[in-house]
């Protein structure tokens, strides 16, 4: 009998392992999305702090109460309020209707929104939307929760003797007993009434749209049953070795890199991240099956093939934009794994090593663009005809509108906004603003790649170092 129970529990446990691998991708995407939301929130908070300091330092004497009112009505704070209370938007609408101040609220919200800026970071909104679309794709359909049993079903029933069902065959007897209980529950559900076709269609739609929203949606019943049986039979150590062996086989299969890494890197990395997020969850709820040491050993064994796959992928990426895209996603995966309790320093070091190749590709791209701009310049006069053109070509880059020592007396004719008398001829050709725009774009792209790989204190020196290296290459070219 003990052997039959053990085999039955092991069968359910193996099925649970298959289900865990199937749902790992959804779990990984959920963890990555949480890391993305956290990073965007930190950037929004940083933009908010800068806007508040600018408002406090601005001349005009705005009160702290007024700045706080704009802060409370900003879109960022309203989104936080909705996350904290799903009915907050309804309550706010009712309050605005009662007070009649919806117009003032919208204007103050718009003013602070313009002042605060975006703060979405280098990971674009399109990438975030595609992440959410990936998250909506379920890896498997979950069975609906069982209907509450009727009073008759809750009453204890007389169970047949296992020896009478299949004498000498305890495993067949257990299966027969389980089937009898299923039929018994099914008969009570049928007596309660069959759902209408409309209800069946609605239920099917709900099941098709259901996906993992949190780790609480992960079904752990197969694991709990197997652990309980192993403890009862005194074979928990052997069962633990079986579990670890199966999980090593699963992670080895998940770590096989895809052929087209650019197209499949999100699904690949989400599967790996989901595996270890689920593993961390199993450590917390499996009642002694595995501990942090076993999870750390699994992660240590997976680091080498994962680093090899990432190194090969970064070497094959031919443009700086693709490297930035993959780097941003890998960094989000590292944040998700770190929140699950894993050490991700080796992966961060790998990303730091890729910054050399990234800036080489970025510099080569910039050199080609600069050569095209200089070649297209005809060395003609640049006429500044209106204020908008002056702001876009001269004031935007801090360029002088006249050479030092020329145009004596004209500086006194500047307008209150600092615009010289129009029209005038700029002391440089049209390629100068274009060159400065390309250099600025290089610095912005460099900052986007280095963000997250260096501490805030090291970020600015690293960007300036890459800029100086680029200028040295351009001069020598």
GROMACS .gro file of C-alpha atoms in nm, residues 23-451:
model
  429
   23UNK     CA    1   0.391   2.865  -1.642
   24UNK     CA    2   0.750   2.983  -1.580
   25UNK     CA    3   0.741   3.221  -1.877
   26UNK     CA    4   0.432   3.399  -1.746
   27UNK     CA    5   0.583   3.423  -1.399
   28UNK     CA    6   0.906   3.562  -1.543
   29UNK     CA    7   0.725   3.825  -1.748
   30UNK     CA    8   0.528   3.924  -1.441
   31UNK     CA    9   0.848   3.971  -1.239
   32UNK     CA   10   1.013   4.165  -1.523
   33UNK     CA   11   0.710   4.389  -1.557
   34UNK     CA   12   0.722   4.460  -1.183
   35UNK     CA   13   1.090   4.556  -1.220
   36UNK     CA   14   1.002   4.785  -1.510
   37UNK     CA   15   0.726   4.955  -1.311
   38UNK     CA   16   0.962   5.003  -1.018
   39UNK     CA   17   1.229   5.160  -1.238
   40UNK     CA   18   0.981   5.395  -1.409
   41UNK     CA   19   0.848   5.496  -1.069
   42UNK     CA   20   1.197   5.579  -0.943
   43UNK     CA   21   1.260   5.792  -1.252
   44UNK     CA   22   0.926   5.968  -1.209
   45UNK     CA   23   1.009   6.041  -0.847
   46UNK     CA   24   1.344   6.184  -0.955
   47UNK     CA   25   1.178   6.408  -1.213
   48UNK     CA   26   0.925   6.513  -0.952
   49UNK     CA   27   1.197   6.613  -0.706
   50UNK     CA   28   1.377   6.818  -0.973
   51UNK     CA   29   1.053   6.994  -1.066
   52UNK     CA   30   0.980   7.076  -0.702
   53UNK     CA   31   1.327   7.220  -0.647
   54UNK     CA   32   1.294   7.428  -0.963
   55UNK     CA   33   0.954   7.556  -0.853
   56UNK     CA   34   1.083   7.648  -0.507
   57UNK     CA   35   1.387   7.827  -0.648
   58UNK     CA   36   1.197   8.008  -0.924
   59UNK     CA   37   1.139   8.382  -0.876
   60UNK     CA   38   0.782   8.479  -0.807
   61UNK     CA   39   0.736   8.345  -0.459
   62UNK     CA   40   0.502   8.051  -0.514
   63UNK     CA   41   0.381   7.911  -0.186
   64UNK     CA   42   0.459   7.560  -0.073
   65UNK     CA   43   0.085   7.495  -0.051
   66UNK     CA   44   0.039   7.577  -0.419
   67UNK     CA   45   0.329   7.357  -0.525
   68UNK     CA   46   0.193   7.074  -0.310
   69UNK     CA   47  -0.150   7.113  -0.472
   70UNK     CA   48   0.005   7.080  -0.818
   71UNK     CA   49   0.201   6.780  -0.696
   72UNK     CA   50  -0.109   6.605  -0.563
   73UNK     CA   51  -0.296   6.654  -0.892
   74UNK     CA   52  -0.010   6.544  -1.119
   75UNK     CA   53  -0.074   6.239  -1.340
   76UNK     CA   54   0.201   6.046  -1.162
   77UNK     CA   55   0.040   6.094  -0.821
   78UNK     CA   56  -0.305   6.018  -0.959
   79UNK     CA   57  -0.178   5.688  -1.097
   80UNK     CA   58  -0.034   5.602  -0.756
   81UNK     CA   59  -0.369   5.686  -0.598
   82UNK     CA   60  -0.553   5.456  -0.838
   83UNK     CA   61  -0.312   5.173  -0.761
   84UNK     CA   62  -0.371   5.219  -0.389
   85UNK     CA   63  -0.750   5.244  -0.421
   86UNK     CA   64  -0.933   5.113  -0.732
   87UNK     CA   65  -1.230   5.341  -0.654
   88UNK     CA   66  -1.017   5.651  -0.609
   89UNK     CA   67  -1.097   5.786  -0.955
   90UNK     CA   68  -1.471   5.755  -0.889
   91UNK     CA   69  -1.437   5.929  -0.553
   92UNK     CA   70  -1.230   6.204  -0.710
   93UNK     CA   71  -1.489   6.256  -0.986
   94UNK     CA   72  -1.765   6.285  -0.727
   95UNK     CA   73  -1.564   6.537  -0.525
   96UNK     CA   74  -1.494   6.743  -0.835
   97UNK     CA   75  -1.862   6.741  -0.931
   98UNK     CA   76  -1.961   6.853  -0.582
   99UNK     CA   77  -1.703   7.130  -0.559
  100UNK     CA   78  -1.718   7.236  -0.924
  101UNK     CA   79  -1.343   7.260  -0.945
  102UNK     CA   80  -1.273   7.009  -1.218
  103UNK     CA   81  -1.142   7.280  -1.450
  104UNK     CA   82  -0.895   7.410  -1.194
  105UNK     CA   83  -0.781   7.058  -1.115
  106UNK     CA   84  -0.716   6.977  -1.479
  107UNK     CA   85  -0.525   7.300  -1.534
  108UNK     CA   86  -0.306   7.247  -1.229
  109UNK     CA   87  -0.246   6.889  -1.335
  110UNK     CA   88  -0.141   7.001  -1.680
  111UNK     CA   89   0.090   7.269  -1.543
  112UNK     CA   90   0.273   7.028  -1.314
  113UNK     CA   91   0.286   6.766  -1.590
  114UNK     CA   92   0.464   7.010  -1.818
  115UNK     CA   93   0.697   7.108  -1.537
  116UNK     CA   94   0.777   6.755  -1.419
  117UNK     CA   95   0.857   6.593  -1.752
  118UNK     CA   96   0.823   6.230  -1.849
  119UNK     CA   97   1.079   6.013  -1.679
  120UNK     CA   98   1.017   5.696  -1.879
  121UNK     CA   99   1.386   5.614  -1.918
  122UNK     CA  100   1.559   5.443  -2.209
  123UNK     CA  101   1.311   5.157  -2.208
  124UNK     CA  102   1.045   5.301  -2.440
  125UNK     CA  103   0.671   5.289  -2.393
  126UNK     CA  104   0.644   5.061  -2.695
  127UNK     CA  105   0.869   4.809  -2.520
  128UNK     CA  106   0.657   4.832  -2.207
  129UNK     CA  107   0.340   4.777  -2.411
  130UNK     CA  108   0.488   4.474  -2.583
  131UNK     CA  109   0.584   4.338  -2.241
  132UNK     CA  110   0.227   4.367  -2.125
  133UNK     CA  111   0.105   4.197  -2.444
  134UNK     CA  112   0.345   3.910  -2.381
  135UNK     CA  113   0.221   3.888  -2.025
  136UNK     CA  114  -0.136   3.849  -2.149
  137UNK     CA  115  -0.052   3.529  -2.337
  138UNK     CA  116  -0.118   3.238  -2.101
  139UNK     CA  117   0.118   2.946  -2.113
  140UNK     CA  118  -0.159   2.711  -2.009
  141UNK     CA  119  -0.525   2.731  -1.927
  142UNK     CA  120  -0.619   2.701  -1.564
  143UNK     CA  121  -0.910   2.490  -1.457
  144UNK     CA  122  -1.194   2.677  -1.287
  145UNK     CA  123  -1.240   2.661  -0.915
  146UNK     CA  124  -1.472   2.386  -0.804
  147UNK     CA  125  -1.829   2.484  -0.726
  148UNK     CA  126  -1.923   2.467  -0.357
  149UNK     CA  127  -2.066   2.129  -0.273
  150UNK     CA  128  -2.423   2.090  -0.163
  151UNK     CA  129  -2.516   1.977   0.186
  152UNK     CA  130  -2.565   1.620   0.065
  153UNK     CA  131  -2.221   1.616  -0.092
  154UNK     CA  132  -2.061   1.740   0.228
  155UNK     CA  133  -2.201   1.449   0.428
  156UNK     CA  134  -1.953   1.166   0.480
  157UNK     CA  135  -2.007   0.865   0.258
  158UNK     CA  136  -1.929   0.504   0.326
  159UNK     CA  137  -1.599   0.427   0.153
  160UNK     CA  138  -1.555   0.076   0.011
  161UNK     CA  139  -1.276  -0.144   0.134
  162UNK     CA  140  -0.970  -0.130  -0.094
  163UNK     CA  141  -0.921  -0.505  -0.068
  164UNK     CA  142  -1.273  -0.562  -0.201
  165UNK     CA  143  -1.219  -0.339  -0.507
  166UNK     CA  144  -0.906  -0.502  -0.652
  167UNK     CA  145  -0.760  -0.768  -0.424
  168UNK     CA  146  -0.380  -0.776  -0.443
  169UNK     CA  147  -0.362  -0.462  -0.659
  170UNK     CA  148  -0.354  -0.159  -0.426
  171UNK     CA  149  -0.265   0.094  -0.697
  172UNK     CA  150  -0.567   0.000  -0.910
  173UNK     CA  151  -0.780   0.013  -0.597
  174UNK     CA  152  -0.667   0.369  -0.520
  175UNK     CA  153  -0.741   0.481  -0.877
  176UNK     CA  154  -1.084   0.322  -0.861
  177UNK     CA  155  -1.160   0.495  -0.532
  178UNK     CA  156  -1.057   0.832  -0.678
  179UNK     CA  157  -1.281   0.777  -0.982
  180UNK     CA  158  -1.576   0.691  -0.758
  181UNK     CA  159  -1.532   1.015  -0.565
  182UNK     CA  160  -1.517   1.214  -0.890
  183UNK     CA  161  -1.838   1.052  -1.013
  184UNK     CA  162  -2.005   1.119  -0.681
  185UNK     CA  163  -1.918   1.489  -0.692
  186UNK     CA  164  -2.020   1.510  -1.056
  187UNK     CA  165  -2.363   1.365  -0.982
  188UNK     CA  166  -2.425   1.628  -0.713
  189UNK     CA  167  -2.316   1.904  -0.950
  190UNK     CA  168  -2.553   1.773  -1.217
  191UNK     CA  169  -2.836   1.764  -0.966
  192UNK     CA  170  -2.772   2.130  -0.888
  193UNK     CA  171  -2.847   2.220  -1.250
  194UNK     CA  172  -2.656   2.238  -1.579
  195UNK     CA  173  -2.539   2.589  -1.682
  196UNK     CA  174  -2.704   2.747  -1.982
  197UNK     CA  175  -2.519   2.781  -2.316
  198UNK     CA  176  -2.468   3.152  -2.247
  199UNK     CA  177  -2.313   3.073  -1.910
  200UNK     CA  178  -2.092   2.808  -2.069
  201UNK     CA  179  -1.971   3.056  -2.333
  202UNK     CA  180  -1.902   3.320  -2.068
  203UNK     CA  181  -1.708   3.066  -1.861
  204UNK     CA  182  -1.502   2.966  -2.165
  205UNK     CA  183  -1.414   3.330  -2.233
  206UNK     CA  184  -1.308   3.379  -1.872
  207UNK     CA  185  -1.087   3.070  -1.886
  208UNK     CA  186  -0.926   3.173  -2.216
  209UNK     CA  187  -0.839   3.517  -2.079
  210UNK     CA  188  -0.713   3.389  -1.743
  211UNK     CA  189  -0.340   3.405  -1.680
  212UNK     CA  190  -0.101   3.424  -1.390
  213UNK     CA  191  -0.132   3.758  -1.211
  214UNK     CA  192   0.080   3.668  -0.908
  215UNK     CA  193   0.268   3.378  -0.757
  216UNK     CA  194  -0.045   3.297  -0.559
  217UNK     CA  195  -0.197   3.173  -0.887
  218UNK     CA  196   0.069   2.900  -0.912
  219UNK     CA  197  -0.088   2.568  -0.820
  220UNK     CA  198   0.131   2.403  -0.554
  221UNK     CA  199  -0.103   2.118  -0.461
  222UNK     CA  200   0.102   1.854  -0.645
  223UNK     CA  201   0.418   1.959  -0.463
  224UNK     CA  202   0.251   1.977  -0.122
  225UNK     CA  203   0.094   1.632  -0.160
  226UNK     CA  204   0.423   1.473  -0.267
  227UNK     CA  205   0.617   1.636   0.017
  228UNK     CA  206   0.357   1.521   0.269
  229UNK     CA  207   0.373   1.163   0.142
  230UNK     CA  208   0.755   1.168   0.141
  231UNK     CA  209   0.764   1.294   0.499
  232UNK     CA  210   0.510   1.036   0.611
  233UNK     CA  211   0.709   0.754   0.452
  234UNK     CA  212   1.044   0.887   0.578
  235UNK     CA  213   1.199   0.931   0.234
  236UNK     CA  214   1.217   1.309   0.210
  237UNK     CA  215   1.592   1.312   0.136
  238UNK     CA  216   1.555   1.077  -0.160
  239UNK     CA  217   1.258   1.278  -0.282
  240UNK     CA  218   1.462   1.599  -0.254
  241UNK     CA  219   1.732   1.453  -0.475
  242UNK     CA  220   1.469   1.351  -0.729
  243UNK     CA  221   1.329   1.705  -0.728
  244UNK     CA  222   1.670   1.868  -0.772
  245UNK     CA  223   1.762   1.629  -1.052
  246UNK     CA  224   1.443   1.706  -1.242
  247UNK     CA  225   1.486   2.081  -1.194
  248UNK     CA  226   1.846   2.063  -1.321
  249UNK     CA  227   1.722   1.892  -1.636
  250UNK     CA  228   1.454   2.159  -1.680
  251UNK     CA  229   1.688   2.454  -1.637
  252UNK     CA  230   1.942   2.295  -1.873
  253UNK     CA  231   1.674   2.275  -2.140
  254UNK     CA  232   1.558   2.632  -2.072
  255UNK     CA  233   1.913   2.768  -2.100
  256UNK     CA  234   1.956   2.649  -2.459
  257UNK     CA  235   1.981   2.978  -2.654
  258UNK     CA  236   1.740   3.036  -2.943
  259UNK     CA  237   1.858   3.057  -3.302
  260UNK     CA  238   1.731   3.413  -3.353
  261UNK     CA  239   1.825   3.579  -3.027
  262UNK     CA  240   1.703   3.926  -3.124
  263UNK     CA  241   1.350   3.806  -3.195
  264UNK     CA  242   1.330   3.555  -2.909
  265UNK     CA  243   1.545   3.711  -2.635
  266UNK     CA  244   1.246   3.827  -2.431
  267UNK     CA  245   1.076   3.488  -2.426
  268UNK     CA  246   1.409   3.314  -2.359
  269UNK     CA  247   1.511   3.539  -2.071
  270UNK     CA  248   1.158   3.544  -1.927
  271UNK     CA  249   1.158   3.162  -1.919
  272UNK     CA  250   1.490   3.157  -1.732
  273UNK     CA  251   1.383   3.431  -1.491
  274UNK     CA  252   1.049   3.260  -1.429
  275UNK     CA  253   1.223   2.932  -1.349
  276UNK     CA  254   1.423   3.089  -1.068
  277UNK     CA  255   1.138   3.305  -0.941
  278UNK     CA  256   0.926   2.990  -0.911
  279UNK     CA  257   1.220   2.814  -0.746
  280UNK     CA  258   1.244   3.092  -0.489
  281UNK     CA  259   0.872   3.058  -0.424
  282UNK     CA  260   0.906   2.680  -0.380
  283UNK     CA  261   1.177   2.737  -0.120
  284UNK     CA  262   0.938   2.949   0.085
  285UNK     CA  263   0.625   2.734   0.070
  286UNK     CA  264   0.739   2.374   0.012
  287UNK     CA  265   0.767   2.290   0.384
  288UNK     CA  266   1.130   2.181   0.389
  289UNK     CA  267   1.167   2.034   0.041
  290UNK     CA  268   1.453   2.265  -0.060
  291UNK     CA  269   1.629   2.556   0.103
  292UNK     CA  270   1.827   2.863  -0.003
  293UNK     CA  271   2.145   2.658  -0.042
  294UNK     CA  272   1.989   2.433  -0.308
  295UNK     CA  273   1.845   2.734  -0.491
  296UNK     CA  274   2.181   2.912  -0.486
  297UNK     CA  275   2.347   2.598  -0.624
  298UNK     CA  276   2.096   2.583  -0.911
  299UNK     CA  277   2.157   2.949  -0.993
  300UNK     CA  278   2.537   2.906  -0.972
  301UNK     CA  279   2.518   2.617  -1.218
  302UNK     CA  280   2.302   2.820  -1.456
  303UNK     CA  281   2.523   3.131  -1.460
  304UNK     CA  282   2.793   2.986  -1.687
  305UNK     CA  283   2.565   2.877  -1.977
  306UNK     CA  284   2.357   3.194  -1.939
  307UNK     CA  285   2.666   3.415  -1.957
  308UNK     CA  286   2.794   3.219  -2.257
  309UNK     CA  287   2.462   3.266  -2.438
  310UNK     CA  288   2.457   3.639  -2.363
  311UNK     CA  289   2.820   3.691  -2.465
  312UNK     CA  290   2.763   3.516  -2.798
  313UNK     CA  291   2.445   3.716  -2.855
  314UNK     CA  292   2.609   4.053  -2.786
  315UNK     CA  293   2.895   3.967  -3.022
  316UNK     CA  294   2.646   3.897  -3.302
  317UNK     CA  295   2.448   4.219  -3.255
  318UNK     CA  296   2.553   4.454  -3.531
  319UNK     CA  297   2.401   4.786  -3.424
  320UNK     CA  298   2.414   4.996  -3.110
  321UNK     CA  299   2.035   5.022  -3.094
  322UNK     CA  300   1.996   4.643  -3.076
  323UNK     CA  301   2.258   4.623  -2.804
  324UNK     CA  302   2.073   4.889  -2.604
  325UNK     CA  303   1.744   4.701  -2.645
  326UNK     CA  304   1.888   4.369  -2.524
  327UNK     CA  305   2.090   4.532  -2.246
  328UNK     CA  306   1.783   4.706  -2.105
  329UNK     CA  307   1.585   4.382  -2.096
  330UNK     CA  308   1.871   4.185  -1.940
  331UNK     CA  309   1.903   4.455  -1.675
  332UNK     CA  310   1.533   4.421  -1.591
  333UNK     CA  311   1.580   4.043  -1.564
  334UNK     CA  312   1.866   4.104  -1.320
  335UNK     CA  313   1.644   4.329  -1.108
  336UNK     CA  314   1.371   4.062  -1.103
  337UNK     CA  315   1.619   3.789  -1.003
  338UNK     CA  316   1.778   4.009  -0.738
  339UNK     CA  317   1.437   4.074  -0.585
  340UNK     CA  318   1.389   3.695  -0.573
  341UNK     CA  319   1.709   3.661  -0.368
  342UNK     CA  320   1.973   3.571  -0.629
  343UNK     CA  321   2.317   3.725  -0.677
  344UNK     CA  322   2.334   3.887  -1.022
  345UNK     CA  323   2.677   4.051  -0.998
  346UNK     CA  324   2.831   3.819  -1.266
  347UNK     CA  325   2.559   3.918  -1.516
  348UNK     CA  326   2.608   4.288  -1.438
  349UNK     CA  327   2.982   4.247  -1.494
  350UNK     CA  328   2.910   4.090  -1.832
  351UNK     CA  329   2.692   4.387  -1.927
  352UNK     CA  330   2.965   4.626  -1.814
  353UNK     CA  331   3.211   4.448  -2.043
  354UNK     CA  332   2.980   4.502  -2.342
  355UNK     CA  333   2.995   4.881  -2.313
  356UNK     CA  334   3.323   4.887  -2.506
  357UNK     CA  335   3.168   4.723  -2.811
  358UNK     CA  336   2.856   4.938  -2.778
  359UNK     CA  337   3.055   5.262  -2.790
  360UNK     CA  338   3.266   5.133  -3.079
  361UNK     CA  339   2.950   5.077  -3.281
  362UNK     CA  340   2.809   5.411  -3.168
  363UNK     CA  341   3.131   5.594  -3.261
  364UNK     CA  342   3.145   5.430  -3.603
  365UNK     CA  343   2.786   5.533  -3.665
  366UNK     CA  344   2.861   5.889  -3.554
  367UNK     CA  345   3.168   5.916  -3.777
  368UNK     CA  346   2.963   5.821  -4.080
  369UNK     CA  347   2.695   6.075  -3.993
  370UNK     CA  348   2.951   6.351  -3.934
  371UNK     CA  349   3.122   6.279  -4.264
  372UNK     CA  350   2.789   6.303  -4.446
  373UNK     CA  351   2.700   6.634  -4.277
  374UNK     CA  352   3.039   6.796  -4.348
  375UNK     CA  353   3.039   6.673  -4.707
  376UNK     CA  354   2.693   6.818  -4.767
  377UNK     CA  355   2.788   7.162  -4.630
  378UNK     CA  356   2.841   7.419  -4.909
  379UNK     CA  357   3.012   7.668  -4.671
  380UNK     CA  358   2.749   7.932  -4.738
  381UNK     CA  359   2.616   8.198  -4.508
  382UNK     CA  360   2.359   8.096  -4.248
  383UNK     CA  361   2.083   8.355  -4.238
  384UNK     CA  362   1.891   8.376  -3.909
  385UNK     CA  363   1.558   8.529  -4.006
  386UNK     CA  364   1.329   8.484  -3.703
  387UNK     CA  365   1.335   8.417  -3.331
  388UNK     CA  366   1.241   8.048  -3.366
  389UNK     CA  367   1.537   7.985  -3.596
  390UNK     CA  368   1.767   8.169  -3.354
  391UNK     CA  369   1.651   7.957  -3.062
  392UNK     CA  370   1.684   7.630  -3.258
  393UNK     CA  371   2.028   7.689  -3.411
  394UNK     CA  372   2.212   7.935  -3.185
  395UNK     CA  373   2.064   7.952  -2.836
  396UNK     CA  374   1.995   7.577  -2.820
  397UNK     CA  375   2.367   7.494  -2.839
  398UNK     CA  376   2.506   7.806  -2.667
  399UNK     CA  377   2.669   7.935  -2.986
  400UNK     CA  378   2.764   8.303  -3.024
  401UNK     CA  379   2.550   8.506  -3.262
  402UNK     CA  380   2.850   8.722  -3.351
  403UNK     CA  381   3.226   8.695  -3.321
  404UNK     CA  382   3.399   8.872  -3.035
  405UNK     CA  383   3.506   9.225  -3.129
  406UNK     CA  384   3.270   9.258  -3.426
  407UNK     CA  385   2.943   9.450  -3.439
  408UNK     CA  386   3.035   9.715  -3.180
  409UNK     CA  387   2.729   9.855  -3.011
  410UNK     CA  388   2.483   9.592  -3.128
  411UNK     CA  389   2.486   9.403  -2.797
  412UNK     CA  390   2.293   9.686  -2.636
  413UNK     CA  391   2.012   9.626  -2.883
  414UNK     CA  392   1.931   9.277  -2.752
  415UNK     CA  393   1.568   9.216  -2.665
  416UNK     CA  394   1.465   9.139  -2.305
  417UNK     CA  395   1.465   8.768  -2.394
  418UNK     CA  396   1.823   8.787  -2.524
  419UNK     CA  397   1.739   8.771  -2.896
  420UNK     CA  398   1.963   8.990  -3.116
  421UNK     CA  399   1.820   9.217  -3.385
  422UNK     CA  400   1.684   9.011  -3.671
  423UNK     CA  401   1.775   8.917  -3.936
  424UNK     CA  402   2.149   8.858  -3.899
  425UNK     CA  403   2.419   8.633  -4.046
  426UNK     CA  404   2.555   8.369  -3.807
  427UNK     CA  405   2.937   8.346  -3.778
  428UNK     CA  406   2.930   7.975  -3.872
  429UNK     CA  407   2.789   7.754  -4.144
  430UNK     CA  408   2.480   7.536  -4.122
  431UNK     CA  409   2.679   7.219  -4.047
  432UNK     CA  410   2.787   7.342  -3.700
  433UNK     CA  411   2.442   7.303  -3.533
  434UNK     CA  412   2.397   6.967  -3.705
  435UNK     CA  413   2.735   6.844  -3.578
  436UNK     CA  414   2.654   6.956  -3.224
  437UNK     CA  415   2.316   6.783  -3.246
  438UNK     CA  416   2.485   6.456  -3.347
  439UNK     CA  417   2.735   6.485  -3.060
  440UNK     CA  418   2.450   6.549  -2.817
  441UNK     CA  419   2.268   6.242  -2.948
  442UNK     CA  420   2.585   6.038  -2.892
  443UNK     CA  421   2.604   6.154  -2.529
  444UNK     CA  422   2.234   6.073  -2.474
  445UNK     CA  423   2.276   5.723  -2.622
  446UNK     CA  424   2.589   5.667  -2.415
  447UNK     CA  425   2.406   5.773  -2.100
  448UNK     CA  426   2.118   5.537  -2.183
  449UNK     CA  427   2.353   5.238  -2.204
  450UNK     CA  428   2.563   5.323  -1.899
  451UNK     CA  429   2.262   5.389  -1.676
   0.00000   0.00000   0.00000
